[in-house]
Short mmCIF file of C-alpha atoms in Angstrom, two decimals:
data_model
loop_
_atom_site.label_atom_id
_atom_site.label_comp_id
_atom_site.label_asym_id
_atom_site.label_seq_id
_atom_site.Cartn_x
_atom_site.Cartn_y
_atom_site.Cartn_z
CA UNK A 1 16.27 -2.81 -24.17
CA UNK A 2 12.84 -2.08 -22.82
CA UNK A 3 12.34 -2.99 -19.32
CA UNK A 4 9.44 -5.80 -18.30
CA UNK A 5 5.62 -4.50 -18.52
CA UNK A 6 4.50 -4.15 -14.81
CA UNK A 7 3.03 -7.06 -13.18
CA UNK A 8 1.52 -5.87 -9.94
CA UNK A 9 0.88 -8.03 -6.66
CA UNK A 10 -1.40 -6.62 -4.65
CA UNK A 11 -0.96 -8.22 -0.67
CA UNK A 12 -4.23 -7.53 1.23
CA UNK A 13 -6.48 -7.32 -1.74
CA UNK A 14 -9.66 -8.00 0.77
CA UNK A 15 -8.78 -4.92 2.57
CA UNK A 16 -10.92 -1.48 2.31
CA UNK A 17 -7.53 0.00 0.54
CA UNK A 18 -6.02 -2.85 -0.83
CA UNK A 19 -9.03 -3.74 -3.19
CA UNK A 20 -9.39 -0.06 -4.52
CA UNK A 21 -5.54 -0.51 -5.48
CA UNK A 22 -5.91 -3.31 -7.25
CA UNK A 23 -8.70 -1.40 -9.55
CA UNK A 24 -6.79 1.32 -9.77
CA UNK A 25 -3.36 -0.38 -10.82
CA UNK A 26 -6.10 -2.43 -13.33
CA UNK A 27 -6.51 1.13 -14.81
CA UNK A 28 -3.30 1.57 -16.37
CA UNK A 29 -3.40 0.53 -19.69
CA UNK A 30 0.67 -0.75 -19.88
CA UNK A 31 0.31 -2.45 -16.50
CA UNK A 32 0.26 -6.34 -18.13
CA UNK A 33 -1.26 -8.05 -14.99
CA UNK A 34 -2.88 -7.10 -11.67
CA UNK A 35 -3.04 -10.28 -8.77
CA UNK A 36 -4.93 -9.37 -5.86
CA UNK A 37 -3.64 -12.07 -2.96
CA UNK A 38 -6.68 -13.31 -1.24
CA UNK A 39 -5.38 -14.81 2.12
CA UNK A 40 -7.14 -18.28 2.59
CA UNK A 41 -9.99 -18.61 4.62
CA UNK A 42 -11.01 -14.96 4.36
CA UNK A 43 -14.44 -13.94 4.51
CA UNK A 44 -14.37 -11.39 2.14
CA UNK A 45 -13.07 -13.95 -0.50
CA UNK A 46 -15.92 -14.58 -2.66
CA UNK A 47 -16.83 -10.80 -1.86
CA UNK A 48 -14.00 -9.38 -3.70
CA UNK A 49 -13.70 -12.15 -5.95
CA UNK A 50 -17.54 -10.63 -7.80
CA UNK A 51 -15.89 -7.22 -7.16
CA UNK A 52 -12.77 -8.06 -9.57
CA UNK A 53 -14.42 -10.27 -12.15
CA UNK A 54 -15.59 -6.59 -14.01
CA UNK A 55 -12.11 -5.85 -14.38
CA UNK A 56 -11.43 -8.66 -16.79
CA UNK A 57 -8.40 -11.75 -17.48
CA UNK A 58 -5.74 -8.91 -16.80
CA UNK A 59 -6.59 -9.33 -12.53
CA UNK A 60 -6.21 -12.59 -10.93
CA UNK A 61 -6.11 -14.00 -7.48
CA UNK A 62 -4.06 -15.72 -5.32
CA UNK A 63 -4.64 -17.89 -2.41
CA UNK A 64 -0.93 -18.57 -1.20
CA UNK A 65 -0.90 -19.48 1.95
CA UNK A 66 1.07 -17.40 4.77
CA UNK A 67 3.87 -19.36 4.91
CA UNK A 68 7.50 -18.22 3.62
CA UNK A 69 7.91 -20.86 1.25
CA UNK A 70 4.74 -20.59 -0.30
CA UNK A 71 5.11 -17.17 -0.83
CA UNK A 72 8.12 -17.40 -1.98
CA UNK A 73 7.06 -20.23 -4.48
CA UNK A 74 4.52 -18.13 -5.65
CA UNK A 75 6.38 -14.45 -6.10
CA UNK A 76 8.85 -16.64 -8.11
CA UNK A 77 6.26 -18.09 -10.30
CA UNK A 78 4.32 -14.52 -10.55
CA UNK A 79 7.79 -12.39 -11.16
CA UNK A 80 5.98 -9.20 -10.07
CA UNK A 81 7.77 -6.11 -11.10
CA UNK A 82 5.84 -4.32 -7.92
CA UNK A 83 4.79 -5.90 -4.73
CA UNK A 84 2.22 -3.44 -3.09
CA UNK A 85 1.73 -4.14 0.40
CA UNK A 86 -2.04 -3.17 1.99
CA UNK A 87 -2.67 -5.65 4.50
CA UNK A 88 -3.71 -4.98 7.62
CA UNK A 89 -6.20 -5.25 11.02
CA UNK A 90 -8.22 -4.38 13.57
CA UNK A 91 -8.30 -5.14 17.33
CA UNK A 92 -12.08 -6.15 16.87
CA UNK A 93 -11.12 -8.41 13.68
CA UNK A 94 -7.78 -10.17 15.61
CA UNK A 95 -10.22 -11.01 18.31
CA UNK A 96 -12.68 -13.02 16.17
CA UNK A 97 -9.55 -14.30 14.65
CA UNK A 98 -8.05 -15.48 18.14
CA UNK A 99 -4.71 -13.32 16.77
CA UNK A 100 -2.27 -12.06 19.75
CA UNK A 101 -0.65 -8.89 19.72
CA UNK A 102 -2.08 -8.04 15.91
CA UNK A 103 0.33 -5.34 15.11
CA UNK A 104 3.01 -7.38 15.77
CA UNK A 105 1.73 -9.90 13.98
CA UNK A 106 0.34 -9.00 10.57
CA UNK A 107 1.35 -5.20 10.20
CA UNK A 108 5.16 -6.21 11.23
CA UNK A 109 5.07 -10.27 10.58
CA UNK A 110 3.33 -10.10 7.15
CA UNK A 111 5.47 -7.08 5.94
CA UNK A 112 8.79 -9.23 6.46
CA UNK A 113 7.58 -12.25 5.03
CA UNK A 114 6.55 -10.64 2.10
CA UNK A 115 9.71 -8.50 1.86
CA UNK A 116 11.63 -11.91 2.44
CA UNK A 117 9.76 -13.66 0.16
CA UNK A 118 10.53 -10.73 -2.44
CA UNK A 119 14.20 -10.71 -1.90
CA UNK A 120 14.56 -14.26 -3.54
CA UNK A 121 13.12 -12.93 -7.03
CA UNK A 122 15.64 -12.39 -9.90
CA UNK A 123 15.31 -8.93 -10.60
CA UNK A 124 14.50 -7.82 -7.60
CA UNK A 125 10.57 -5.99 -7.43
CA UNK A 126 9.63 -2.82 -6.11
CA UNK A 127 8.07 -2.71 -2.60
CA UNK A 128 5.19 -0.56 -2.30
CA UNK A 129 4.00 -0.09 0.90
CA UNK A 130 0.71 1.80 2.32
CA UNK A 131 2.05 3.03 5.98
CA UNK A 132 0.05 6.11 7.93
CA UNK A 133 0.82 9.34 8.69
CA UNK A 134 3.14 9.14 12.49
CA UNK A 135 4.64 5.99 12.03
CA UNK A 136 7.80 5.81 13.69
CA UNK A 137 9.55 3.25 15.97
CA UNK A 138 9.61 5.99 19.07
CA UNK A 139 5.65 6.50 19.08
CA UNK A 140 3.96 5.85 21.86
CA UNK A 141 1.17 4.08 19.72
CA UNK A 142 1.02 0.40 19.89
CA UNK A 143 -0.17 1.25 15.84
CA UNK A 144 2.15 3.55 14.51
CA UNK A 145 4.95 2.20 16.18
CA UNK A 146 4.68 -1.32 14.57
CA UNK A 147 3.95 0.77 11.36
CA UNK A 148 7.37 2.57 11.62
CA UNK A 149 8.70 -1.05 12.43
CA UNK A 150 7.52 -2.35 9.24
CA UNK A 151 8.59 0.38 7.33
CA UNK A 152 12.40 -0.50 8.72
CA UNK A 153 11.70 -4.00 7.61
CA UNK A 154 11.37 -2.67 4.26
CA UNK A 155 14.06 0.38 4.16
CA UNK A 156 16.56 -2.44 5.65
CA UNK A 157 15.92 -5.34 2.87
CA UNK A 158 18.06 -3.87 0.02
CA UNK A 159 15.11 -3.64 -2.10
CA UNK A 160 14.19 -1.26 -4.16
CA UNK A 161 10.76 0.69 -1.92
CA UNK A 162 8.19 3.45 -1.88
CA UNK A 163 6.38 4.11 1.22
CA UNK A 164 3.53 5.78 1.46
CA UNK A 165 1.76 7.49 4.66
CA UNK A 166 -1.64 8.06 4.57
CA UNK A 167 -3.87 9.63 6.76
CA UNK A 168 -7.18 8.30 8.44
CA UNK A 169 -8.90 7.26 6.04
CA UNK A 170 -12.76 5.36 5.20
CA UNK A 171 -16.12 6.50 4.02
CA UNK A 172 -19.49 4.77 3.42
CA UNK A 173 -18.29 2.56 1.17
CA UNK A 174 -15.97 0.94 3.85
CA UNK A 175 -17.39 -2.68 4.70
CA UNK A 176 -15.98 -2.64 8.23
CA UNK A 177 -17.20 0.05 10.70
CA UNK A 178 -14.18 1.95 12.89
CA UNK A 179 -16.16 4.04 15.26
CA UNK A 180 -13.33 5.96 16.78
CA UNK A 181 -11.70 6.70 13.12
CA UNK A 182 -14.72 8.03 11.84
CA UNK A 183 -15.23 10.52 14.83
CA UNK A 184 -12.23 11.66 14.37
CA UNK A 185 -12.59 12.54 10.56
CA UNK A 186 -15.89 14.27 11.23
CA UNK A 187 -14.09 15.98 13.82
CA UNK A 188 -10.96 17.01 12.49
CA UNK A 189 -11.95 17.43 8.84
CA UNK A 190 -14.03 20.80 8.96
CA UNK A 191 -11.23 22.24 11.00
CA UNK A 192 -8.41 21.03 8.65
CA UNK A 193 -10.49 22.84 5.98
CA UNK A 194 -10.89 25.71 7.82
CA UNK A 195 -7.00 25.83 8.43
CA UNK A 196 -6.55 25.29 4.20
CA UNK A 197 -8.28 28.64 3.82
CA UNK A 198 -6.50 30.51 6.25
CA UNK A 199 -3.17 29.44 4.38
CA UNK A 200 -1.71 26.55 5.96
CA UNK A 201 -2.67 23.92 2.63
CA UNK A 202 0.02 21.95 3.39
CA UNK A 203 -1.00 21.09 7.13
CA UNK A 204 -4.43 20.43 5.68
CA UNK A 205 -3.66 18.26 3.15
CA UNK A 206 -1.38 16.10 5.40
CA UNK A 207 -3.90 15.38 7.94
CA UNK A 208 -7.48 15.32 6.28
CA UNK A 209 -9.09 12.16 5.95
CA UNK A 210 -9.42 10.32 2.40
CA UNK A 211 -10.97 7.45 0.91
CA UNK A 212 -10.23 4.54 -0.10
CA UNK A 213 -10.12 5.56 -3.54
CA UNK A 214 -8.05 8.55 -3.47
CA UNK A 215 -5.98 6.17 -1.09
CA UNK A 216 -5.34 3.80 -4.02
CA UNK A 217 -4.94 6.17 -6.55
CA UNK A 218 -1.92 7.96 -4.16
CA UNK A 219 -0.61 4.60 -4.13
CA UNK A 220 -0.43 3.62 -7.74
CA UNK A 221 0.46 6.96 -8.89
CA UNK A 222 3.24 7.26 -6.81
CA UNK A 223 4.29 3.18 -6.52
CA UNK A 224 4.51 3.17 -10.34
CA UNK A 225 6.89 6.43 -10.73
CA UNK A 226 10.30 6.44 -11.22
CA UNK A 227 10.79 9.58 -8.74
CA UNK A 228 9.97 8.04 -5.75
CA UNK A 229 12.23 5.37 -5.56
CA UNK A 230 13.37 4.36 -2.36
CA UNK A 231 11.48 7.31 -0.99
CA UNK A 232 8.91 8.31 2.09
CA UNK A 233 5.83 9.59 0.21
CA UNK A 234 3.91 11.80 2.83
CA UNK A 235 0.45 12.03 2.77
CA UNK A 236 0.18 15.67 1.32
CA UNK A 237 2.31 14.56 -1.46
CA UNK A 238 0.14 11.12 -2.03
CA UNK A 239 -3.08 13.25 -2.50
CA UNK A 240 -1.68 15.48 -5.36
CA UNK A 241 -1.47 15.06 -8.90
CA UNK A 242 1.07 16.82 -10.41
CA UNK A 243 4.70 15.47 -11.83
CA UNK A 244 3.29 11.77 -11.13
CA UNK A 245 0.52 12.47 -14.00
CA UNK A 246 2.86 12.67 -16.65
CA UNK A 247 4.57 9.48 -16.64
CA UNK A 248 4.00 6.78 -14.42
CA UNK A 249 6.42 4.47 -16.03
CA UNK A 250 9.84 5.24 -17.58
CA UNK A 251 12.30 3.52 -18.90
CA UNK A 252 14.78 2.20 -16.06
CA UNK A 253 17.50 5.29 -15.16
CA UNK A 254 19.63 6.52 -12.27
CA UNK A 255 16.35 6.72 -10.43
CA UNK A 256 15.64 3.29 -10.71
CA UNK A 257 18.51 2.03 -8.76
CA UNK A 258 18.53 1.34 -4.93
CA UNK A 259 20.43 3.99 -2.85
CA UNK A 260 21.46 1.63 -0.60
#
């Protein structure tokens, strides 16, 4: 029995990373439907709206609302086979939004109801998740701490998961500006580089920046692989091409199954 054609549901499809991913998972030809989720009331709606119309009647979107039963109302009705998870904020953005304590609120809050909402579907999708390089529940950053939250949200729900940890990442074709990001890629970048040559690829390609291209491509590549199942994907590994090449879909096997 063949399994079901990937449907792909792409939460935070307005986001610098999370509209790249849905392009790229648009780009594989046995992926049967793409839906970018649009969260209502978003500037950037009608912005990424033109940006997905090129991509044809195989990408939709979705204007749930964040509520748990309308997400869950609407998972049901979509029966994605992958649920990527992109969304996101900023401290500048979640003051213009009035939101308290952001992290805790859309990097940790968003992530469970999504992975709540997903653990009512009949068979159960994959959660792909974009997390960043450091995220654990002991750092000392307000950030990467509710990242490593989030990621326990997702390791603890019993579905099947890849997470993947980038690093900073952006470029001119980011809409929003991060000042203190892009220092820090001008900064550390030529030194990472410098580091690559003297031997050390693997530290370099674990810390320099990327883009929100090769962010998404990471993301599919590895999201849509049977090898990473219920895996950490580290950034070094997201950036490389390799075994994830060959196949990105099998039929289901051992690998396929939850560990848990």
């Amino acid at each position: 029995m063949r399994p079901p054609e990937p449907v792909a549901f792409v939460f935070g499809a307005t986001g610098y990373a999370g509209a790249a991913t849905v392009e790229a998972a648009s780009r594989i030809d046995h992926v049967s439907r793409v839906v970018a989720h649009v969260r209502p009331g978003s500037s950037r709606a009608d912005a990424v709206a033109d940006r997905f119309r090129p991509l044809g009647s195989r990408v939709s979107i979705d204007r749930t609302p964040l509520e748990p039963e309308a997400m869950a109302e609407a998972l049901a009705r979509i029966a994605p086979t992958h649920v990527v998870l992109c969304h996101g904020t900023t401290a500048a953005r979640a003051r213009v939004e009035s939101i308290e304590d952001p992290y805790e609120a859309v990097d940790v809050g968003l992530t469970r109801l999504v992975v709540e909402a997903s653990r009512r579907i009949e068979p159960a999708p994959r959660v792909v998740a974009l997390s960043s390089v450091g995220a654990s529940t002991s750092a000392r950053s307000k950030y990467l701490h509710a990242r490593g939250r989030a990621e326990e949200v997702i390791r603890s729900s019993g579905l099947p998961h890849t997470i993947c940890r980038a690093p900073l990442f952006g470029g001119p074709d980011r809409p929003e500006r991060r000042n203190a990001e892009n220092i820090a890629r001008i900064a550390l970048d030529p030194l990472l580089t410098l580091i690559g040559g003297l031997g050390l690829t693997r530290l370099r390609d674990r810390y320099r920046s990327m883009d929100g291209a090769e962010v998404a491509e990471g993301l599919v590549r590895s999201g849509f692989h049977y090898m990473t199942i219920d895996r950490v994907v580290e950034s070094d590994e997201l950036r490389r091409v390799g075994v994830y090449e060959r196949e990105r879909w099998t039929p289901r096997s051992r690998r396929d199954t939850s560990r848990h």
